[in-house]
CSV table of C-alpha atoms in Angstrom, one decimal:
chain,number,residue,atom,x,y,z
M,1,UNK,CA,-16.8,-9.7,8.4
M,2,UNK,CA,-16.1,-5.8,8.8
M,3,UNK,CA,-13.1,-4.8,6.7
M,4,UNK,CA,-10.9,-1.8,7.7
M,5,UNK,CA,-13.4,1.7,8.1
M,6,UNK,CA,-12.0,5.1,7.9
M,7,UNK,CA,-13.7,8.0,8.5
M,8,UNK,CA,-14.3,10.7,6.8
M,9,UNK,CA,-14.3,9.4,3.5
M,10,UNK,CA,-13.5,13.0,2.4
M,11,UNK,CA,-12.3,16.0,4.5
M,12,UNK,CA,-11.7,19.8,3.0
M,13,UNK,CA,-10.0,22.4,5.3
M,14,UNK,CA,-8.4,25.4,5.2
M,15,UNK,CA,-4.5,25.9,5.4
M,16,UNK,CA,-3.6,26.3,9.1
M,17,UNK,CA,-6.6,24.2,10.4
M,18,UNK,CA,-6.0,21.1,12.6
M,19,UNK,CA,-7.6,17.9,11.2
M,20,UNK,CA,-8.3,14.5,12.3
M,21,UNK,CA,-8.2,11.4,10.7
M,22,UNK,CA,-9.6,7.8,12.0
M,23,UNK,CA,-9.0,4.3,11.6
M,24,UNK,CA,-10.9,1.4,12.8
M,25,UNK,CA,-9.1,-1.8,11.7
M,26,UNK,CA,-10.3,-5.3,11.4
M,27,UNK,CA,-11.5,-6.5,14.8
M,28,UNK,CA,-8.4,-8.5,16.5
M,29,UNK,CA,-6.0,-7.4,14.2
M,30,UNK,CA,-2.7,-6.2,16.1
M,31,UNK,CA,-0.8,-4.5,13.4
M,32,UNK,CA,-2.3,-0.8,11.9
M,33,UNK,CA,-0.4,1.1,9.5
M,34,UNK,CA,-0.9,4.9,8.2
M,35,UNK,CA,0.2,5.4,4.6
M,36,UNK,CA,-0.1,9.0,2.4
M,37,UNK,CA,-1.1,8.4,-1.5
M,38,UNK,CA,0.0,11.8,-3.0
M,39,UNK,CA,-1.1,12.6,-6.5
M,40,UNK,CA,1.1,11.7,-8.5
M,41,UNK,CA,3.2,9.3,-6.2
M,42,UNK,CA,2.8,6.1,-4.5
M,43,UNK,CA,2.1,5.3,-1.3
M,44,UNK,CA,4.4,6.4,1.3
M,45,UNK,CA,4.6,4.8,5.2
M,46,UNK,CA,3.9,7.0,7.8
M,47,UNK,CA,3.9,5.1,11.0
M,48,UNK,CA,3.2,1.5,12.5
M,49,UNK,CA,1.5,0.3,15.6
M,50,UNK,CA,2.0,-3.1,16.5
M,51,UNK,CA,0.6,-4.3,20.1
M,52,UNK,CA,2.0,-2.8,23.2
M,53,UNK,CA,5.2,-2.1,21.4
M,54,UNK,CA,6.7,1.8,20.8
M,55,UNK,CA,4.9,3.0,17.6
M,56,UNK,CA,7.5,2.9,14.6
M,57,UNK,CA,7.3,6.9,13.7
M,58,UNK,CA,9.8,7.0,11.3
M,59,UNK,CA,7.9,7.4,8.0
M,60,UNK,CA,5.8,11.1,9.6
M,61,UNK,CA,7.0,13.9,7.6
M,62,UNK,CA,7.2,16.8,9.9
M,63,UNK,CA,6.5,17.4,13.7
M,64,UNK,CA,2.8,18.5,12.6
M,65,UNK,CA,1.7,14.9,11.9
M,66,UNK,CA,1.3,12.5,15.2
M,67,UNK,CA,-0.6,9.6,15.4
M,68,UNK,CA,-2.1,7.4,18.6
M,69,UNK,CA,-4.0,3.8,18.5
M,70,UNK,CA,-5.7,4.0,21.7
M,71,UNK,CA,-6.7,0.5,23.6
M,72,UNK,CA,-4.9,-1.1,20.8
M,73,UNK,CA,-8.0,-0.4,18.3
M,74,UNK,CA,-8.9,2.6,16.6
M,75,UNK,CA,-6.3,4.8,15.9
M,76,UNK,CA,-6.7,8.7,14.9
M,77,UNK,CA,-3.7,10.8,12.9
M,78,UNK,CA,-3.7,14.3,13.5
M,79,UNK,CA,-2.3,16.9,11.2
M,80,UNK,CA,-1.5,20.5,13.2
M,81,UNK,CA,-1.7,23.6,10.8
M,82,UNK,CA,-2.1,21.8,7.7
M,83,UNK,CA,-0.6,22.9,4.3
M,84,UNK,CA,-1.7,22.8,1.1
M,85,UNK,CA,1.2,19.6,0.5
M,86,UNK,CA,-0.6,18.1,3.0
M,87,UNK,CA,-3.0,17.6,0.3
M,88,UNK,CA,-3.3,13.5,-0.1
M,89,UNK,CA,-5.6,10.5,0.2
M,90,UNK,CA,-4.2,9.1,3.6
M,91,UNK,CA,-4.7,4.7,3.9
M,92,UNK,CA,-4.8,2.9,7.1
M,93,UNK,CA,-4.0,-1.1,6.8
M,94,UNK,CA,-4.0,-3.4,9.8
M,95,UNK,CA,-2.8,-7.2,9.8
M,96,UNK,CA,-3.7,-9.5,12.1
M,97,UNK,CA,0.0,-10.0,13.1
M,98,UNK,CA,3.3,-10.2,11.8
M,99,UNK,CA,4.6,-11.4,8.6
M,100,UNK,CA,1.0,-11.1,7.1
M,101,UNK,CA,-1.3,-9.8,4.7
M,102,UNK,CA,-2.3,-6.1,5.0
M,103,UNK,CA,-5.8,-5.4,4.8
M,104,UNK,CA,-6.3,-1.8,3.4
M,105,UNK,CA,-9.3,0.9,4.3
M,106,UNK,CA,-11.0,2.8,1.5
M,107,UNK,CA,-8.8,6.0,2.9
M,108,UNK,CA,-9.4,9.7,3.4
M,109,UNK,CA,-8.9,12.0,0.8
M,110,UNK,CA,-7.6,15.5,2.3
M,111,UNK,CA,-8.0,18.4,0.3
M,112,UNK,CA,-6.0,21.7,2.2
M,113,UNK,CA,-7.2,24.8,0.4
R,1,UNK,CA,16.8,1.6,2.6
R,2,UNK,CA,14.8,-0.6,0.0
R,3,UNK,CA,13.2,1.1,-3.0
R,4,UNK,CA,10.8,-0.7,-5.9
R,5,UNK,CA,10.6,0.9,-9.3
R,6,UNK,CA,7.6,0.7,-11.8
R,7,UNK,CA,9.0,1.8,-14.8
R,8,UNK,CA,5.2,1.7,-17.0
R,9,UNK,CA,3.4,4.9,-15.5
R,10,UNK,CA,0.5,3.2,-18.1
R,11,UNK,CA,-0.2,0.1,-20.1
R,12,UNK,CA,-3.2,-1.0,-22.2
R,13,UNK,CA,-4.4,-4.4,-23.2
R,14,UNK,CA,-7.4,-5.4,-25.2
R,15,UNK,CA,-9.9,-7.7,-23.2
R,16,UNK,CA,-9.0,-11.4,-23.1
R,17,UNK,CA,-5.4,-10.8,-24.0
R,18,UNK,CA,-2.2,-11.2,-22.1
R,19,UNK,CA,-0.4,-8.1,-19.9
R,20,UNK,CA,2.7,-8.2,-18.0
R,21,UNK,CA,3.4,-5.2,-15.6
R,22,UNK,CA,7.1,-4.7,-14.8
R,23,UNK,CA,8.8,-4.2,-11.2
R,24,UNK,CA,12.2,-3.8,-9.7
R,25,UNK,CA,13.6,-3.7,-6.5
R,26,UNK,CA,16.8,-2.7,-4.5
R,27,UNK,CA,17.8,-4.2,-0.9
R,28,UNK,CA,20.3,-6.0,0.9
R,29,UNK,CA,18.2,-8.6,2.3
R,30,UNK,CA,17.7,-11.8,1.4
R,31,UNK,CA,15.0,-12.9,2.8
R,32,UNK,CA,11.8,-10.7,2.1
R,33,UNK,CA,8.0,-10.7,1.0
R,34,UNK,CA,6.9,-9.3,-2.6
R,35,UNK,CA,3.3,-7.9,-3.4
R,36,UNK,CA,0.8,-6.9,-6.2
R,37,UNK,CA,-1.9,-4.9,-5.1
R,38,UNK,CA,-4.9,-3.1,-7.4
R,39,UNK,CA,-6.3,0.1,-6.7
R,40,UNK,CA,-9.5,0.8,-8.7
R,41,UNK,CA,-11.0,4.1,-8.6
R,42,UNK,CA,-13.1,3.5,-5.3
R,43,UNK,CA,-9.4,4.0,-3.9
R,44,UNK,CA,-9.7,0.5,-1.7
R,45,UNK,CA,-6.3,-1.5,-2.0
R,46,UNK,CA,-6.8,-5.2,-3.1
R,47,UNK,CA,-4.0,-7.9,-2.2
R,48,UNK,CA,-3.9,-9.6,-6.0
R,49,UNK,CA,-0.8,-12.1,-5.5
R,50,UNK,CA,2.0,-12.3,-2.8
R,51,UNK,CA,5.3,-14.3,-3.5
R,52,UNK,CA,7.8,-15.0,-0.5
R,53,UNK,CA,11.3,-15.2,-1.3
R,54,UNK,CA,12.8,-18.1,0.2
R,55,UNK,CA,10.3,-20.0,-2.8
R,56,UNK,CA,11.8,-20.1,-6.0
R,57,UNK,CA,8.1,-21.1,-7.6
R,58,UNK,CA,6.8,-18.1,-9.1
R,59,UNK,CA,3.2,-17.7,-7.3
R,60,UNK,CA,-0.3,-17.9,-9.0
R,61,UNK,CA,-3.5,-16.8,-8.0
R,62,UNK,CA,-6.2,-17.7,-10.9
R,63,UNK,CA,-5.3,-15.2,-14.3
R,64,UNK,CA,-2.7,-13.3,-12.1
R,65,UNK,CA,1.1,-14.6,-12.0
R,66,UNK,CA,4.0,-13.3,-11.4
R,67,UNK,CA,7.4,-13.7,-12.8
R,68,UNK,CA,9.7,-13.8,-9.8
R,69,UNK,CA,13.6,-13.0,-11.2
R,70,UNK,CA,15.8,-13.1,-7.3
R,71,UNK,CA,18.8,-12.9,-8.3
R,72,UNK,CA,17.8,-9.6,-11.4
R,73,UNK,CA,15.3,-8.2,-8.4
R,74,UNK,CA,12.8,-8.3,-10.9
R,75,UNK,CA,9.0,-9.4,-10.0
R,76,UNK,CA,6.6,-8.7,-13.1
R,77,UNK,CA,2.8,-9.7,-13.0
R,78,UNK,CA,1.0,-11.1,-15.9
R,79,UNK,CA,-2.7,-11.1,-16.4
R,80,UNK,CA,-4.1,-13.8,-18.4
R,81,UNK,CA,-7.2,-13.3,-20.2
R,82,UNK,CA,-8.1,-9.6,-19.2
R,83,UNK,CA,-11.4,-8.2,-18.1
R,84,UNK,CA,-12.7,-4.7,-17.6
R,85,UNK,CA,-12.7,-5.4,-13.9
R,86,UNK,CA,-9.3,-5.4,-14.4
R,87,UNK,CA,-8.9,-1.6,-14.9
R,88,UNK,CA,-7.2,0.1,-12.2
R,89,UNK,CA,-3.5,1.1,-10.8
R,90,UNK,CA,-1.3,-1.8,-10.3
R,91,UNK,CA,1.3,-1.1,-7.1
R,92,UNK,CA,4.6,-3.5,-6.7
R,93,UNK,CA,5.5,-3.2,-2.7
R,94,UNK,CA,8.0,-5.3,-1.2
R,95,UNK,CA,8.3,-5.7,3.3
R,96,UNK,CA,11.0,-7.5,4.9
R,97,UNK,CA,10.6,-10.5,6.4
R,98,UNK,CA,11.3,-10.2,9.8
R,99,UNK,CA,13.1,-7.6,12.1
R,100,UNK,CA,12.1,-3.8,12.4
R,101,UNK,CA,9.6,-2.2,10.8
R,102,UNK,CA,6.7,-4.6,8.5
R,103,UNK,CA,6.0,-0.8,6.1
R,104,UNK,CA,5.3,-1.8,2.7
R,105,UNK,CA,7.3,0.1,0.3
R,106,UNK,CA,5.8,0.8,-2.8
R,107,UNK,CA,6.1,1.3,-6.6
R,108,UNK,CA,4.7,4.6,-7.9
R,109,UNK,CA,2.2,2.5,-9.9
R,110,UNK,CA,1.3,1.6,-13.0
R,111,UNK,CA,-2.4,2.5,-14.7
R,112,UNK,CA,-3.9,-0.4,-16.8
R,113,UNK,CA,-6.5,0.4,-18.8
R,114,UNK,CA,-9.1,-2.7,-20.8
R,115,UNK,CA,-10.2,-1.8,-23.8
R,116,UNK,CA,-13.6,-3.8,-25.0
């Protein structure tokens, strides 16, 4: 079956330009997960969907990253005025509920210039 | 908050031979779930072996096994009889088991390279 997409495989923008980021996880699965990969670093949470429940925000760095999973499917993270440290391949999981294995998209690399 | 430490940024192994990748951990919990994952260069994250740890018997998925220490928070991977395929970054990440947030944190990785 489809595995998590993401799209676009590769973004470029220019510092102060919005961008948007999407996620389509594995059909039926209720969990998604955003994760940043800077160079450099490992792989930091960003925020957690699960279901109907309140998003766990707790991992976004600033108050220029939000995220949204709408009809509990795709989900889209949006980065206001980016900055060059926003810079970062950014990884979207889903699971197909809790306790479970995450299954990881080939991510977005974002270059901010 | 729980942190996991890869302390080999990089490690090399000849093909066919034996390499163990180290991890440590930090929390409070006792009950939580441990992971490998392998990141080749097409970027896509690949489960490679999970251990729960409630089990004392160290888990083992074909050429990959883990060393699972609780009590030392250590959980190293060894690969048995190593292929090219192999290549890539190796990420330790631990979740808890239940309760709050299931984030993985993660180990800043460690890059194996094969050589032929």
């Amino acid at each position: 079956g489809a595995g998590v997409s993401q799209s676009p495989s590769n973004k470029v923008t220019e510092k102060g330009k919005d961008v948007e980021l999407r996620c389509d996880p594995i059909s039926g699965h209720t969990a998604l997960y955003w994760y940043r990969q800077s160079l450099g670093q490992g792989l930091e949470f960003l925020i957690y969907f699960q279901g109907n429940s309140a998003p766990d925000k707790s991992g976004l760095p600033s108050d220029r990253f939000s995220a949204e999973r709408t009809g509990g499917s795709v989900s889209t993270l949006t980065i206001q005025r980016t900055q060059q440290e926003d810079s970062a391949v950014y990884l979207c999981a889903s699971s197909p509920y809790l306790n479970n294995e995450q299954f990881f998209g080939p991510g977005t690399r974002l270059t901010v210039l | 908050a729980q942190t996991v430490t890869q302390s080999q940024p990089e490690m090399s192994v000849q093909e066919a031979e034996t390499v163990t990748l180290s991890c440590t951990y930090d929390t409070s919990e006792s009950d939580y779930y441990l992971f490998w994952y392998k990141q080749p260069p097409s970027r896509q994250m690949i489960l490679v072996i999970r251990q729960e740890a409630y089990k004392q018997q160290n888990a083992t998925e074909n050429r990959f096994s883990v060393n699972f220490q609780k009590a030392a928070k250590s959980f190293s991977l060894k690969i048995s009889d190593s292929q090219l395929g192999d290549a890539a970054m190796y990420f330790c990440a631990y979740r808890n088991s239940q309760g709050g947030s299931e984030k993985l944190v993660f180990g800043k990785g460690t890059k194996l390279t094969v050589n032929p």
